[in-house]
Amino acid sequence: MITLKVNDKSYQVDASPDMPLLWVLRDLLGLTGTKYGCGVAQCGACTVHLNGEAVRSCVTKVSRAQGQNVVTIEGLSLNNDHPLQKAWAEFDVPQCGYCQSGQLMSAAVLLRENASPTDQDIDDAMSGNICRCGTYQRMRQAIHKAAQMQKEGGKS
Amino acid sequence: MSDQQTAISRRNFLKAGALLSGGLLISFTVPHAGRLMVQDAATAFAPNAFLRISADNSITVILSHVEMGQGVWTTLPMILAEELDADWNNIKVMHSGVDKDYNHTVYGIQITGGSSTTWSEFDRYRKAGATARVMLTQAAAKRSGVAVESCTTKNGHVIAGNKKFSYGELATEAATLPVPQNIALRPPSQWKLIGKGARRLDTSAKTNGQAKFGMDMQFPGMLTAVVAHAPVFGGKVKSFDASRAKAVPGVRQVIEIPTGVAVIADHFWAASQGRKALQITWDNGAGINLSTKTQVDAYQKLAHTDGLKAAQKGDVDQGLAKAAKLLKAEYVFPYLAHAPMEPLNCTVKISNDKCEIWTGTQLPGIDQAAAARILGMKPTQVTMNVVFLGGGFGRRATMTSDFVSEAVHIARTSGKFVKMVWTREDDIKGGYYRPVFVHRINAGLDASGMPVAWRHNIVGQSIMAGTPFAPKNGIDPSSVEGVADSPYFETVPNYFVGLHSTKEAVPVLWYRSVGNTHTAYVMETMLDELAHAAWQDPVAYRRKLLQKSPRHLAALDLAAKKAGWGRELPKGRYKGIALHEAFGSYVAQVAEISIDNGKLRVHKVTCAIDCGLAVNPDGVKAQMESGIIFGITMALYGELTIEKGQLQQSNFYDYRIARMNEAPEIDVYIVESNEKMGGAGECAVPPTAPAIANAIFAATGKRIYNLPIMNTPLKHIS
Amino acid sequence: MSSKKIFIITVLALATIGFTVMSFREQPAAYSKITTLPKDSTGSVRAFMSVYRVLKSARCMNCHPSGDVPLQGDDSHLHTMGVKRGPDGKGLYAMKCSNCHQAENSPGLHAPPGNPKWGLPPANMRMVFQGRTPRQLALQLLDPKQNGGRTKQQLIEHMTSDTLVSWGWHPGLGRKLPPLSHPAFSAQVKLWIAKGAYAPAK
């Protein structure tokens, strides 16, 4: 049995220690907001926060997350009101939407560590997440907007 | 709770009971034109196949087309709401099931493709909204005693004199009225949504993890299957040993299906571990003889000969003989995989006399029929639940229903309720690619530099061959679109376009913008080459040839103007332009690039589109941005290669996709246009690669004839 | 230009001979003190050139790039995600090295290689290998201001025993090994220092 803390909830899962966190989250815990896109840390669709860092859960063994703090897209905010989620809505960022959980989880780390990211900072933070629909420009605009909201106290 | 509300609730409850005992349990009933409809348990009013208004005032718009990113989840409700006067904040959306009522208004099957949703449903969804509005108004008139003519509608309410009724309140009553015919639609001057736009209705679910894609289907008792496919195209299982696979904890069953060996397990991880442990001997078949190099060599040989005539005017031999200057060029394009972010998957549950399927598909009716054939059922016994598509780009529209059929075979053979999941490697190696194409052009210019003769031969696999759309005359329009109908030929007195349709073991498919992915590149880089040969500005040269094509001209002029074409650029920056019509829309793009230490960077793309009426202008812009990034990926990196029948690439590390740090600034302008509506989903893809290549020529003096660009070392000339 | 090329080729040839002669096996064990040998500039340089070949191989150089973006693959292309060094060499924001690179190699071709210490040298001690000539690299390795304040002995320890350096010889599926074995590399490092830690002329 492996003890996991996901979105502030405790879980006991019966999984082999080398099972990737992604499949534990999706197939054992039913948290399907975190997506499978490549399985080899190329696309970032599976990004979750492990102790606040944007780890790629498809290559992260569940054993690494044992007893640690995991946050998935379902736990990014209580009411879909993280500044990034609000800005994503304002700019109509998602198209097919499949990559967006991972995009948001990556952007959230950027905003936490850099309150006023430049375009270069956005490149440096977000180029590990592929969007096949090509929503990059809108994500860039939305990240700038979310940074502004965060500064103005829009932080949830 | 008021008496009236109680009455409605009770009535609905009784209806629900009747429905449950009667066994009629469908979410809504599709009416036949002009006949009274039946409501389901939760519904008070479903005036047609596209709309349902509940007593709780929620309005559900039912989509005949599927949402795969292109925004129809918002555009179709907008169109309907424009006539309904619905409260935009109260609209729910769902995909339809399969029914002939949802067949494409032009193509005749239930399909999302060809960039056609908005224009093909523009009238039908407006009529659906208008019908409901009239019936609701009549119900309000009846109830209030106010004349129908004096009733007005606004924001989900009918205002009848000094009374105001919500649509929900009127729904049950409206359902009893006859369906009105020949309702006049509102003139554009009264539009509040169309042409103005609305925010996407699916954003909320797509930012908090709640949006459900096929991959997210989970049910009690459902298992997950992963399939080992033949490594060589067309290969078959000869024999296999599953003992090690079955020893993997969580693996429940290993079965052979027509397309390989399926490992069925408690969850994806166990299934994929089980697949790794399989030992399979394959019968490779003839596919083993296919290698990209020999394939391209053969195509190049063929391109030297005239193919089947696709278009012709004048005498091309004579024209070339008389030309003052001759140019020739040969282009090679590789196989491409669509690689939608959500790998293919399909969930299937078979019980005695019915089958239920959950998947993201662009062809639900075709898939339903395929499943029924495999199971020996009638199509009506197969229920299709179409969920969000994590990208489509054409890959989720196979006439062979490849991934749905595979999943149905697994469920049937195993007897299990199963979700089949493809890995990214399965997706990249799984075929159904944009075909390899070779083009060869001999062009002749007159003394003034204008083209007077053009011989153009195209070689490649036919996408339509083997489908009901297969052309009788042997010319697959999707192989020659963008060349055979090129507006530039309007002023060329002698031309010949020929097509050699080849056959390979690799299945091919429409890929976002289909034939235009290669034909636009050929025409637009060649035009640039001709312009330079004629010592003329590429925009001015195109303008001369396009005098009879006002929509091309409008897009070209707007893009050139907005990009500051002709203005001096900062040092190290270069521009290229391209223009192409696809799916009824005319798109011009100017790409601004630099080449630093051999590394190409696209800084900016300025895009102009004439799509006629832009129903949701910001949605059109989003599709332009999307298509341009898709085009950048295709131009820079898109390449699949085959050796001895085996695909050489497998995942995003060797099939690269443009990332945030490669995404240019994109400026989109929409031509004010009252012309016929075109599509937006695909038309931005074709001009991107040639615009970039033409900018590269400006920077390096080098023409790129083979895509992707990454295969050509770039050296900036100073 | 051409004379430089000839020089390098000659040195490389000598280094190969040197390596063949010096092919004793030694564990990269911790040293209590540096073995000293009679100063021998030719022998020292020869040993360094073997070391140099290893340092310039993809397994070592990829994380000692000239810019702030690490390199990838046997062809040492820029990391396709544009990952950045960051102040501590552990990446930036949502692209910290350990977000993908685990404590051990992830299984499968092209899956992220791993080590608990995965990262680049920090921004204030960049220790660039890429583009460095043998002389430049030797001087840089020896300079405490550029090598993280390491003495020669600490340098030997780092180069022969550090777990991240050692990863270079356990790089996972599909990755080419450095041109020398780990013990042979360690031996050449020690020999280079022991014979006087000379830097090549160019």
Coordinates of C-alpha atoms in Angstrom, one line a residue, chain A residues 18-20 23 26-28 30 32-33 35-38 40 42-43 73-74 80 85 88-90 92 94-101 104 122-123 126-130 132-134 136-140, chain B residues 68-69 199-200 203-204 206-209 212-213 215-216 218 267-269 337-339 341-343 389-391 393 423-424 511 618 622-623 625-626 630 633 651-653 657-661 663 665-666:
Chain A
D18 CA 7.2 1.7 -10.2
M19 CA 3.8 2.4 -11.6
P20 CA 3.8 6.0 -13.0
W23 CA -1.7 6.1 -14.1
R26 CA -6.1 8.4 -13.6
D27 CA -6.8 4.8 -13.4
L28 CA -6.7 4.1 -9.7
G30 CA -10.2 8.4 -11.1
T32 CA -8.8 12.1 -15.2
G33 CA -8.0 15.8 -15.5
K35 CA -3.7 13.7 -19.3
Y36 CA -1.6 11.1 -21.1
G37 CA 0.0 12.5 -24.2
C38 CA 3.3 10.8 -24.8
V40 CA 8.1 10.0 -22.1
Q42 CA 7.9 15.1 -24.1
C43 CA 4.6 16.9 -24.1
I73 CA -5.6 20.3 -12.1
E74 CA -8.7 19.3 -10.1
N80 CA -12.0 27.3 -11.2
Q85 CA -8.1 29.8 -15.0
W88 CA -7.7 31.3 -19.8
A89 CA -11.4 31.9 -20.0
E90 CA -11.0 35.6 -20.8
D92 CA -10.7 31.7 -24.9
P94 CA -8.4 26.2 -24.9
Q95 CA -9.3 24.7 -28.3
C96 CA -9.5 20.9 -28.1
G97 CA -8.4 21.4 -24.5
Y98 CA -6.6 18.1 -24.0
C99 CA -3.2 19.7 -23.2
Q100 CA -4.6 22.5 -21.1
S101 CA -4.5 20.9 -17.7
L104 CA -2.1 25.4 -16.5
I122 CA 7.1 32.4 -20.5
D123 CA 9.1 30.6 -23.2
M126 CA 6.2 26.7 -21.1
S127 CA 8.2 25.1 -23.9
G128 CA 7.9 21.7 -22.2
N129 CA 4.2 21.6 -22.9
I130 CA 3.0 20.9 -26.4
R132 CA -1.2 20.7 -31.1
C133 CA -4.0 23.2 -31.6
G134 CA -1.3 25.9 -31.3
Y136 CA 0.5 29.4 -27.6
Q137 CA -0.2 33.1 -28.4
R138 CA -3.3 33.1 -26.3
M139 CA -1.6 31.3 -23.5
R140 CA 1.1 33.9 -23.5
Chain B
M68 CA -12.4 19.0 -31.6
G69 CA -11.0 22.4 -30.8
R199 CA -16.9 33.5 -25.5
R200 CA -16.4 29.8 -25.8
T203 CA -13.5 26.8 -21.5
S204 CA -14.6 26.3 -18.0
K206 CA -11.3 22.6 -20.1
T207 CA -9.5 24.6 -17.4
N208 CA -10.4 22.5 -14.3
G209 CA -10.0 19.0 -15.5
K212 CA -14.3 14.4 -20.6
F213 CA -12.5 13.0 -23.5
M215 CA -9.5 8.7 -22.9
D216 CA -11.3 9.7 -19.6
Q218 CA -14.2 5.1 -16.7
H267 CA -5.6 -0.5 -16.0
F268 CA -3.4 1.1 -18.8
W269 CA -0.1 0.5 -17.0
A337 CA 1.0 12.0 -38.9
H338 CA -1.8 14.1 -37.4
A339 CA -0.6 13.4 -33.9
M341 CA -2.7 15.4 -28.3
E342 CA -5.2 12.8 -27.2
P343 CA -4.0 9.5 -28.6
L389 CA -12.1 15.1 -29.2
G390 CA -8.6 15.8 -28.0
G391 CA -7.8 17.1 -31.4
F393 CA -7.2 17.2 -37.7
T423 CA 0.0 4.9 -27.0
R424 CA 1.7 7.9 -28.7
Y511 CA -4.8 15.7 -42.8
D618 CA -12.5 35.7 -32.6
A622 CA -8.2 31.4 -33.1
Q623 CA -8.4 29.0 -36.1
E625 CA -3.5 31.1 -35.1
S626 CA -4.0 27.4 -34.7
F630 CA 0.2 23.6 -37.3
T633 CA 5.3 22.3 -37.3
N651 CA 7.1 9.9 -30.4
F652 CA 7.5 13.6 -30.1
Y653 CA 11.3 13.4 -29.7
I657 CA 5.9 19.7 -32.7
A658 CA 6.4 23.5 -32.5
R659 CA 6.5 24.7 -29.0
M660 CA 5.9 27.9 -27.1
N661 CA 9.5 29.1 -27.8
A663 CA 5.6 30.3 -31.6
E665 CA 3.5 36.7 -32.9
I666 CA 0.4 36.2 -35.0

